Amino acid sequence: MSVDVVTIFPEYLAPLRSSLLGKAIERGQVRVDVHDLRTWTGDPHRTVDDTPYGGGPGMVMLPEPWGRALDAIAPPDGPGQPRLVVPSPAGRRFSQSVAEELAGEPWLLFGCGRYEGIDARVLDYAGQRMVVDEISLGDYVLCGGEVAVLAILEAVARLIPGVLGNALSASEDSFSPAVDGLLEAPAYTKPAVWRGLEVPEVLLSGHHGNIARWRREESVRRTRARRPDLLGD
Ligand code: SAM
């Protein structure tokens, strides 16, 4: 998968080079390029924002640097176009199924808004030649899209075949078909008794059928208590 990120704070994206995604980049499973939007400004002050038409507080990101960035990274006459992902509180809600959808894309281009967001015409312009997806992390307002890009990319990268050490772990996570879209059962490791607290006995029994049944019951119990909306009943 190829990933391009456009931001006015490239250093904010440094964590992409660590941990699991960093290893995927080293192994060549994912290519990530982070671009500074100011590269495409046209004045000595490298201005990226201006006051909103119609008045109101805050500043809006200028369309021209964004237009130039899109044309440079994904030329209109290029052989293929990326899917443009723009984090926005007004976007569709991010979820595991959206992560799965994005993990199937060969090329993702993220545009990080700041201030009051990006001039709306930029998305219309991009939409003339690429799929544009506005995605929200949740019903709260962040200062910029960078944190959203980190969260989205981490969720997406671990679904790319070969990126996770154990391929089964993603397929059995919460929200996956293996748990019928429910929350995963709690997990335990050694020692069997820790500070007087015991691991549920069934997990020590070695009886695979009973363990699977217990995990299923715990998954349903937990989901009913914490996320009844996922049960759909
Ligand atoms: N004026 C915008 C509004 O009320 O919808 C909020 C702009 S916010 C201060 C600046 C940027 O942060 C947005 O353009 C977006 O990129 C990002 N952002 C803020 N909240 C977000 C969320 N819940 N999900 C994804 N991105 C978010």
XYZ file of N, CA and C and ligand atoms in Angstrom:
726
model
N 0.843 -1.201 0.000
C 0.000 0.000 0.000
C 0.877 1.250 0.000
N 0.469 2.251 -0.754
C 1.163 3.545 -0.753
C 0.330 4.556 0.026
N 1.016 5.357 0.827
C 0.323 6.356 1.643
C 1.046 7.692 1.510
N 0.301 8.742 1.208
C 0.837 10.102 1.234
C 0.009 10.893 2.245
N 0.707 11.719 3.017
C 0.012 12.551 4.000
C 0.442 13.996 3.763
N -0.530 14.894 3.640
C -0.213 16.316 3.496
C -0.654 17.024 4.777
N 0.265 17.815 5.336
C 0.034 18.446 6.631
C 0.888 19.704 6.743
N 0.527 20.607 7.653
C 1.452 21.719 7.920
C 2.356 21.376 9.108
N 2.153 20.212 9.695
C 3.006 19.763 10.804
C 3.577 18.376 10.517
N 4.528 18.274 9.561
C 5.052 16.946 9.209
C 5.621 16.198 10.414
N 6.196 16.944 11.380
C 6.819 16.277 12.530
C 5.784 15.558 13.399
N 4.536 15.971 13.285
C 3.449 15.341 14.054
C 3.260 13.881 13.643
N 3.707 13.564 12.416
C 3.477 12.223 11.874
C 4.656 11.282 12.138
N 5.644 11.759 12.907
C 6.843 10.942 13.169
C 6.501 9.552 13.737
N 5.479 9.415 14.610
C 5.185 8.085 15.161
C 4.854 7.036 14.098
N 4.554 7.474 12.888
C 4.279 6.496 11.826
C 5.480 5.599 11.580
N 6.667 6.114 11.923
C 7.908 5.349 11.658
C 8.213 4.375 12.786
N 7.409 4.366 13.873
C 7.690 3.459 14.986
C 6.773 2.248 14.930
N 7.115 1.312 15.789
C 6.247 0.178 16.058
C 5.919 -0.615 14.804
N 4.683 -1.111 14.789
C 4.261 -2.041 13.740
C 4.286 -1.435 12.343
N 3.779 -0.207 12.244
C 3.737 0.444 10.935
C 5.157 0.739 10.459
N 6.025 1.137 11.407
C 7.424 1.394 11.066
C 8.074 0.151 10.472
N 7.778 -1.002 11.081
C 8.358 -2.265 10.573
C 7.810 -2.574 9.186
N 6.513 -2.320 8.997
C 5.900 -2.574 7.681
C 6.547 -1.689 6.619
N 6.919 -0.461 7.014
C 7.589 0.451 6.076
C 8.979 -0.106 5.752
N 9.694 -0.526 6.821
C 11.052 -1.088 6.609
C 11.010 -2.311 5.707
N 9.971 -3.143 5.889
C 9.869 -4.373 5.089
C 9.351 -4.103 3.683
N 8.961 -2.856 3.422
C 8.483 -2.508 2.082
C 7.026 -2.889 1.844
N 6.290 -3.220 2.947
C 4.878 -3.577 2.776
C 4.022 -2.327 2.626
N 4.507 -1.233 3.184
C 3.795 0.042 3.103
C 4.812 1.133 2.769
N 4.431 2.026 1.838
C 5.267 3.210 1.586
C 4.531 4.404 2.172
N 5.223 5.195 2.990
C 4.585 6.383 3.561
C 5.432 7.609 3.248
N 4.848 8.618 2.617
C 5.532 9.897 2.405
C 4.700 10.992 3.038
N 5.360 11.772 3.900
C 4.677 12.890 4.561
C 5.143 14.181 3.885
N 4.193 15.001 3.450
C 4.513 16.223 2.705
C 4.085 17.459 3.492
N 4.937 18.475 3.438
C 4.613 19.748 4.084
C 3.794 20.597 3.105
N 2.571 20.917 3.491
C 1.700 21.710 2.605
C 2.360 23.030 2.190
N 3.211 23.568 3.063
C 3.838 24.875 2.766
C 4.784 24.806 1.565
N 5.158 23.597 1.173
C 5.956 23.425 -0.054
C 5.217 24.042 -1.247
N 3.893 24.046 -1.175
C 3.096 24.476 -2.327
C 2.457 25.851 -2.126
N 3.033 26.651 -1.196
C 2.539 28.027 -1.047
C 3.268 28.903 -2.071
N 2.723 30.123 -2.292
C 3.322 30.934 -3.344
C 3.804 32.294 -2.868
N 3.981 32.484 -1.565
C 4.412 33.794 -1.056
C 5.536 33.597 -0.045
N 6.287 34.664 0.216
C 7.442 34.535 1.116
C 7.054 34.075 2.526
N 5.827 34.373 2.937
C 5.398 33.966 4.290
C 4.869 32.533 4.324
N 4.799 31.931 3.181
C 4.314 30.536 3.049
C 2.923 30.396 3.700
N 2.036 31.300 3.283
C 0.704 31.384 3.890
C -0.193 30.210 3.452
N -0.882 29.619 4.421
C -1.786 28.507 4.088
C -3.236 28.802 4.477
N -3.514 29.991 5.038
C -4.879 30.240 5.508
C -5.275 31.694 5.285
N -6.588 31.924 5.335
C -7.104 33.290 5.215
C -8.460 33.348 5.934
N -9.001 34.554 6.034
C -10.258 34.725 6.774
C -11.433 34.116 5.999
N -12.460 33.667 6.710
C -13.593 33.020 6.022
C -14.513 34.019 5.318
N -14.915 33.699 4.094
C -15.978 34.471 3.448
C -17.230 34.350 4.300
N -17.977 35.437 4.395
C -19.211 35.419 5.188
C -18.957 35.773 6.646
N -17.672 35.943 7.010
C -17.337 36.319 8.378
C -17.283 35.129 9.313
N -17.077 35.425 10.575
C -16.997 34.355 11.578
C -15.580 34.213 12.094
N -15.458 33.438 13.191
C -14.147 33.320 13.832
C -13.222 32.370 13.072
N -11.944 32.480 13.352
C -10.973 31.514 12.836
C -10.577 31.767 11.398
N -9.742 30.882 10.901
C -9.195 30.985 9.554
C -9.525 29.707 8.789
N -9.492 29.818 7.456
C -9.792 28.667 6.595
C -8.562 28.393 5.726
N -8.284 27.119 5.472
C -7.103 26.797 4.655
C -7.345 27.151 3.189
N -6.395 27.853 2.615
C -6.497 28.325 1.231
C -6.579 27.160 0.239
N -7.373 27.313 -0.831
C -7.471 26.208 -1.791
C -6.218 26.007 -2.646
N -5.507 27.107 -2.987
C -4.438 26.958 -3.975
C -3.287 26.039 -3.522
N -2.754 26.188 -2.284
C -1.703 25.237 -1.892
C -2.193 23.782 -1.935
N -3.451 23.573 -1.547
C -4.007 22.211 -1.582
C -4.137 21.709 -3.013
N -4.587 22.603 -3.927
C -4.725 22.208 -5.337
C -3.367 21.805 -5.907
N -2.356 22.603 -5.591
C -1.004 22.283 -6.092
C -0.488 20.984 -5.492
N -0.755 20.793 -4.205
C -0.301 19.558 -3.546
C -0.938 18.340 -4.212
N -2.251 18.409 -4.438
C -2.945 17.271 -5.061
C -2.384 16.996 -6.449
N -2.151 18.082 -7.218
C -1.663 17.896 -8.596
C -0.243 17.347 -8.626
N 0.564 17.721 -7.617
C 1.954 17.234 -7.591
C 2.015 15.774 -7.147
N 1.213 15.427 -6.144
C 1.286 14.061 -5.601
C 0.535 13.074 -6.507
N -0.608 13.531 -7.028
C -1.427 12.670 -7.900
C -1.776 13.453 -9.167
N -0.852 13.546 -10.117
C -1.105 14.339 -11.324
C -2.400 13.903 -12.019
N -3.172 14.891 -12.519
C -4.462 14.572 -13.138
C -4.349 13.565 -14.272
N -3.209 13.582 -14.995
C -3.053 12.641 -16.110
C -2.203 11.431 -15.705
N -2.069 11.200 -14.392
C -1.264 10.066 -13.902
C -1.952 8.738 -14.192
N -1.212 7.636 -14.029
C -1.756 6.319 -14.361
C -2.866 5.856 -13.403
N -2.871 6.375 -12.197
C -3.923 5.989 -11.251
C -4.142 7.125 -10.280
N -5.225 7.046 -9.531
C -5.531 8.092 -8.556
C -5.694 7.468 -7.174
N -5.270 8.177 -6.131
C -5.447 7.647 -4.772
C -6.883 7.861 -4.295
N -7.184 7.259 -3.186
C -8.425 7.624 -2.496
C -8.027 8.720 -1.514
N -8.714 9.851 -1.591
C -8.382 10.969 -0.710
C -9.182 10.847 0.585
N -8.482 10.771 1.707
C -9.140 10.686 3.010
C -8.900 12.004 3.745
N -9.993 12.691 4.066
C -9.884 13.969 4.759
C -10.552 13.831 6.127
N -9.755 13.810 7.195
C -10.355 13.741 8.528
C -11.204 14.985 8.780
N -12.394 14.771 9.306
C -13.296 15.897 9.557
C -14.366 15.474 10.551
N -14.713 16.360 11.501
C -15.808 15.986 12.415
C -17.121 15.814 11.664
N -17.180 16.332 10.433
C -18.411 16.219 9.642
C -18.405 14.987 8.742
N -17.375 14.130 8.882
C -17.285 12.955 8.013
C -18.071 11.772 8.544
N -18.043 10.658 7.795
C -18.680 9.443 8.316
C -17.781 8.879 9.406
N -18.419 8.208 10.347
C -17.729 7.753 11.553
C -16.749 6.630 11.248
N -15.506 6.750 11.737
C -14.515 5.696 11.543
C -14.892 4.474 12.361
N -14.675 3.291 11.785
C -15.004 2.037 12.468
C -14.111 0.950 11.885
N -14.198 -0.250 12.469
C -13.395 -1.362 11.963
C -13.774 -1.682 10.521
N -15.056 -1.547 10.173
C -15.422 -1.868 8.788
C -14.885 -0.817 7.820
N -14.797 0.443 8.249
C -14.185 1.464 7.374
C -12.685 1.155 7.247
N -12.056 0.723 8.348
C -10.629 0.367 8.291
C -10.413 -0.763 7.285
N -11.311 -1.754 7.312
C -11.187 -2.878 6.367
C -11.326 -2.399 4.929
N -12.267 -1.481 4.735
C -12.474 -0.921 3.390
C -11.189 -0.225 2.909
N -10.599 0.596 3.777
C -9.400 1.349 3.386
C -8.199 0.426 3.196
N -8.151 -0.680 3.966
C -7.008 -1.599 3.867
C -6.961 -2.267 2.489
N -8.082 -2.260 1.779
C -8.120 -2.864 0.442
C -7.683 -1.910 -0.654
N -7.371 -0.665 -0.290
C -6.981 0.335 -1.302
C -5.479 0.272 -1.573
N -5.066 0.429 -2.830
C -3.623 0.426 -3.105
C -2.933 1.727 -2.731
N -3.709 2.835 -2.688
C -3.071 4.146 -2.506
C -4.027 5.061 -1.731
N -3.552 5.535 -0.597
C -4.351 6.473 0.210
C -3.610 7.805 0.306
N -4.348 8.876 0.125
C -3.778 10.225 0.280
C -4.581 10.921 1.378
N -3.889 11.308 2.453
C -4.570 11.958 3.577
C -4.313 13.459 3.526
N -5.344 14.244 3.720
C -5.219 15.698 3.782
C -5.600 16.169 5.176
N -4.617 16.704 5.909
C -4.879 17.114 7.297
C -5.318 18.573 7.362
N -6.544 18.788 7.774
C -7.030 20.145 7.969
C -6.523 20.710 9.291
N -6.485 22.028 9.355
C -6.189 22.765 10.597
C -7.123 23.967 10.618
N -7.069 24.777 11.638
C -7.912 25.978 11.775
C -9.397 25.565 11.661
N -10.167 26.271 10.803
C -11.588 25.914 10.651
C -11.781 24.877 9.543
N -10.692 24.343 9.040
C -10.781 23.323 8.000
C -10.290 23.854 6.652
N -10.473 23.023 5.617
C -9.977 23.320 4.266
C -11.117 23.933 3.444
N -10.810 24.921 2.602
C -11.803 25.494 1.684
C -12.544 24.338 0.997
N -13.872 24.344 1.075
C -14.674 23.195 0.621
C -14.475 22.862 -0.855
N -14.035 23.854 -1.647
C -13.857 23.582 -3.082
C -12.727 22.602 -3.367
N -11.796 22.459 -2.411
C -10.677 21.529 -2.622
C -11.214 20.102 -2.756
N -12.204 19.772 -1.929
C -12.762 18.417 -1.988
C -13.570 18.224 -3.273
N -14.254 19.291 -3.713
C -14.995 19.198 -4.986
C -14.016 18.994 -6.142
N -12.906 19.736 -6.089
C -11.893 19.624 -7.139
C -11.317 18.204 -7.179
N -10.940 17.700 -6.006
C -10.359 16.345 -5.949
C -11.382 15.314 -6.422
N -12.648 15.556 -6.065
C -13.711 14.609 -6.411
C -13.934 14.470 -7.915
N -13.375 15.387 -8.693
C -13.503 15.270 -10.151
C -12.676 14.102 -10.686
N -11.677 13.647 -9.904
C -10.862 12.548 -10.431
C -10.515 11.459 -9.405
N -10.864 11.653 -8.147
C -10.566 10.601 -7.160
C -11.722 10.458 -6.167
N -11.757 9.299 -5.521
C -12.774 9.092 -4.484
C -12.359 9.920 -3.272
N -13.299 10.684 -2.731
C -13.006 11.536 -1.580
C -13.834 11.049 -0.392
N -13.147 10.814 0.696
C -13.789 10.240 1.876
C -13.531 11.144 3.072
N -14.551 11.800 3.586
C -14.371 12.571 4.828
C -14.678 11.619 5.978
N -13.737 11.508 6.915
C -13.879 10.530 7.998
C -13.712 11.205 9.354
N -14.631 10.890 10.257
C -14.584 11.448 11.612
C -14.136 10.379 12.602
N -13.295 10.784 13.540
C -12.907 9.840 14.601
C -14.016 9.688 15.626
N -14.846 10.697 15.769
C -15.915 10.641 16.765
C -16.501 12.023 16.960
N -17.484 12.101 17.826
C -18.196 13.367 18.020
C -17.468 14.282 19.001
N -16.316 14.726 18.607
C -15.553 15.723 19.356
C -14.670 16.433 18.344
N -14.147 17.598 18.736
C -13.371 18.389 17.775
C -11.902 18.444 18.182
N -11.056 17.948 17.290
C -9.602 18.008 17.478
C -9.087 19.313 16.882
N -7.819 19.617 17.123
C -7.232 20.837 16.540
C -6.824 20.626 15.092
N -6.601 19.364 14.705
C -6.154 19.108 13.340
C -6.349 17.658 12.971
N -6.129 17.338 11.701
C -6.375 15.981 11.214
C -5.252 14.991 11.508
N -4.109 15.467 12.019
C -2.942 14.583 12.145
C -3.192 13.399 13.086
N -3.795 13.664 14.237
C -4.060 12.578 15.190
C -5.020 11.560 14.563
N -5.975 12.066 13.809
C -6.929 11.174 13.139
C -6.197 10.295 12.123
N -5.249 10.879 11.394
C -4.503 10.088 10.405
C -3.707 8.988 11.103
N -3.085 9.317 12.246
C -2.327 8.298 12.981
C -3.252 7.151 13.408
N -4.416 7.499 13.915
C -5.348 6.459 14.382
C -5.854 5.624 13.201
N -6.245 6.297 12.134
C -6.791 5.572 10.973
C -5.721 4.655 10.379
N -4.508 5.188 10.212
C -3.456 4.381 9.582
C -3.050 3.191 10.439
N -3.055 3.375 11.762
C -2.687 2.244 12.617
C -3.728 1.124 12.492
N -4.993 1.519 12.475
C -6.061 0.518 12.345
C -6.017 -0.151 10.971
N -5.686 0.623 9.947
C -5.669 0.085 8.579
C -4.458 -0.823 8.381
N -3.279 -0.370 8.835
C -2.039 -1.103 8.547
C -2.072 -2.510 9.133
N -2.652 -2.661 10.321
C -2.631 -3.994 10.944
C -3.551 -4.988 10.230
N -4.351 -4.477 9.276
C -5.215 -5.367 8.501
C -4.574 -5.787 7.175
N -3.446 -5.157 6.840
C -2.782 -5.509 5.581
C -2.077 -6.848 5.768
N -2.350 -7.807 4.867
C -1.751 -9.137 5.040
C -0.238 -9.065 5.220
N 0.266 -9.760 6.240
C 1.711 -9.818 6.470
C 2.221 -8.776 7.444
N 1.404 -7.777 7.770
C 1.888 -6.709 8.658
C 1.902 -7.160 10.125
N 0.847 -7.850 10.556
C 0.818 -8.356 11.937
C 1.609 -9.654 12.014
N 2.370 -9.830 13.104
C 3.141 -11.055 13.286
C 2.254 -12.288 13.197
N 1.150 -12.260 13.939
C 0.225 -13.391 13.949
C -1.045 -12.990 13.205
N -1.204 -13.552 11.996
C -2.324 -13.156 11.135
C -3.665 -13.385 11.820
N -3.720 -14.362 12.734
C -4.997 -14.675 13.375
C -5.439 -13.586 14.339
N -4.480 -12.816 14.903
C -4.896 -11.900 15.963
C -5.849 -10.826 15.450
N -5.644 -10.309 14.225
C -6.582 -9.300 13.715
C -7.931 -9.929 13.416
N -7.906 -11.191 12.928
C -9.180 -11.791 12.523
C -10.042 -12.138 13.731
N -9.464 -12.191 14.943
C -10.260 -12.533 16.122
C -10.472 -11.361 17.065
N -10.086 -10.177 16.618
C -10.257 -8.986 17.443
C -11.729 -8.620 17.629
N -11.958 -7.702 18.573
C -13.292 -7.113 18.711
C -13.746 -6.593 17.350
N -15.037 -6.646 17.109
C -15.716 -6.151 15.898
C -15.515 -7.053 14.674
N -14.683 -8.111 14.795
C -14.413 -8.944 13.622
C -15.512 -9.995 13.455
N -15.644 -10.561 12.244
C -16.653 -11.601 12.029
C -16.457 -12.794 12.963
N -15.193 -13.083 13.367
C -14.944 -14.241 14.243
C -15.669 -14.109 15.573
N -15.930 -12.874 16.010
C -16.694 -12.677 17.256
C -18.061 -12.056 16.933
N -18.522 -12.300 15.711
C -19.822 -11.791 15.260
C -19.957 -10.286 15.443
N -18.839 -9.571 15.306
C -18.892 -8.109 15.421
C -18.991 -7.618 16.858
N -18.835 -8.534 17.825
C -18.963 -8.140 19.243
C -17.586 -7.793 19.823
N -17.550 -7.479 21.117
C -16.276 -7.214 21.791
C -15.597 -8.545 22.112
N -14.279 -8.535 22.066
C -13.539 -9.760 22.370
C -13.612 -10.046 23.876
N -13.510 -11.323 24.251
C -13.470 -11.716 25.669
C -12.178 -11.190 26.299
N -12.138 -11.030 27.653
C -10.895 -10.564 28.277
C -9.766 -11.581 28.110
N -8.531 -11.072 28.145
C -7.370 -11.944 27.943
C -6.523 -11.984 29.205
N -5.829 -13.105 29.421
C -4.963 -13.296 30.596
C -3.672 -13.963 30.165
N -2.602 -13.730 30.943
C -1.357 -14.473 30.718
C -0.772 -14.904 32.060
N 0.432 -15.428 32.045
C 1.045 -15.969 33.274
C 1.412 -14.839 34.244
N 1.409 -15.043 35.556
C 1.137 -16.307 36.245
C -0.369 -16.554 36.421
N -0.719 -17.792 36.758
C -2.131 -18.159 36.903
C -2.771 -17.452 38.097
N -1.947 -17.151 39.122
C -2.446 -16.357 40.258
C -1.502 -15.158 40.399
N -2.060 -13.971 40.369
C -1.237 -12.755 40.467
C -1.854 -11.837 41.522
N -1.068 -11.577 42.587
C -1.525 -10.740 43.701
C -2.895 -11.186 44.218
N -3.048 -12.500 44.287
C -4.281 -13.084 44.813
C -5.408 -13.166 43.788
N -5.177 -12.687 42.600
C -6.232 -12.711 41.567
C -5.979 -13.873 40.606
N -7.039 -14.700 40.411
C -6.864 -15.918 39.617
C -7.374 -15.754 38.192
N -6.714 -16.459 37.296
C -7.186 -16.555 35.910
C -8.405 -17.492 35.915
N -9.475 -17.200 35.157
C -10.623 -18.117 35.119
C -10.155 -19.556 34.844
N -10.648 -20.475 35.664
C -10.148 -21.859 35.640
C -10.246 -22.504 34.259
N -11.315 -22.217 33.563
C -11.541 -22.879 32.274
C -10.369 -22.648 31.310
N -9.710 -21.489 31.427
C -8.616 -21.178 30.507
C -7.380 -22.033 30.782
N -7.348 -22.651 31.982
C -6.203 -23.511 32.335
C -6.513 -24.978 32.043
N -7.764 -25.250 31.624
C -8.218 -26.638 31.513
C -7.656 -27.365 30.290
N -7.262 -26.613 29.275
C -6.784 -27.262 28.041
C -7.933 -27.812 27.203
N -9.173 -27.618 27.644
C -10.345 -28.136 26.912
C -10.814 -27.074 25.904
N -10.447 -27.292 24.637
C -10.688 -26.249 23.625
C -12.162 -25.879 23.464
N -13.035 -26.913 23.543
C -14.477 -26.655 23.382
C -14.997 -25.763 24.498
N -14.610 -26.090 25.733
C -15.080 -25.304 26.876
C -14.507 -23.878 26.835
N -13.258 -23.780 26.396
C -12.621 -22.455 26.325
C -13.351 -21.592 25.281
N -13.632 -22.194 24.137
C -14.333 -21.445 23.078
C -15.711 -21.006 23.579
N -16.401 -21.890 24.302
C -17.741 -21.558 24.824
C -17.643 -20.404 25.836
N -16.656 -20.515 26.733
C -16.468 -19.460 27.744
C -16.183 -18.110 27.061
N -15.313 -18.139 26.057
C -14.967 -16.879 25.371
C -16.191 -16.270 24.689
N -16.994 -17.139 24.117
C -18.213 -16.667 23.439
C -19.151 -16.019 24.470
N -19.354 -16.696 25.618
C -20.252 -16.162 26.654
C -19.731 -14.828 27.191
N -18.415 -14.777 27.409
C -17.816 -13.528 27.921
C -17.958 -12.395 26.907
N -17.795 -12.761 25.633
C -17.904 -11.776 24.571
C -19.321 -11.165 24.564
N -20.326 -12.031 24.683
C -21.717 -11.559 24.687
C -22.001 -10.757 25.962
N -21.512 -11.267 27.114
C -21.764 -10.592 28.397
C -21.156 -9.182 28.403
N -19.898 -9.129 27.965
C -19.209 -7.839 27.917
C -19.896 -6.859 26.979
N -20.284 -7.379 25.816
C -20.914 -6.507 24.815
C -22.250 -5.991 25.339
N -23.014 -6.893 26.013
C -24.324 -6.465 26.545
C -24.122 -5.360 27.585
N -23.068 -5.518 28.417
C -22.833 -4.547 29.485
C -22.280 -3.230 28.954
N -21.386 -3.311 27.952
C -20.669 -2.094 27.535
C -21.136 -1.493 26.227
N -21.550 -2.350 25.284
C -21.932 -1.846 23.966
C -23.176 -2.575 23.449
N -24.304 -2.406 24.158
C -25.508 -3.150 23.728
C -25.896 -2.837 22.290
N -25.484 -1.678 21.774
C -25.823 -1.320 20.387
C -25.247 -2.337 19.397
N -24.153 -3.027 19.779
C -23.533 -3.975 18.853
C -24.318 -5.289 18.758
N -25.169 -5.556 19.762
C -25.922 -6.805 19.764
C -27.108 -6.745 18.820
N -27.585 -5.553 18.575
C -28.701 -5.370 17.638
C -29.967 -6.076 18.087
N -30.161 -6.251 19.407
C -31.448 -6.843 19.855
C -32.084 -5.992 20.955
N -14.679 23.974 12.040
C -14.663 22.555 12.008
C -16.015 22.030 12.405
O -16.631 22.581 13.315
O -16.446 20.992 11.844
C -13.621 22.004 12.953
C -12.230 22.218 12.473
S -11.040 21.446 13.505
C -10.679 22.695 14.664
C -9.613 21.392 12.502
C -9.355 20.077 11.803
O -9.212 19.048 12.761
C -10.431 19.596 10.875
O -10.345 20.189 9.615
C -10.130 18.106 10.815
O -9.088 17.835 9.899
C -9.608 17.799 12.205
N -10.619 17.201 13.092
C -11.232 17.811 14.134
N -12.081 16.980 14.744
C -12.014 15.805 14.094
C -12.680 14.555 14.251
N -13.589 14.347 15.195
N -12.372 13.566 13.388
C -11.462 13.759 12.421
N -10.810 14.927 12.216
C -11.073 15.948 13.039
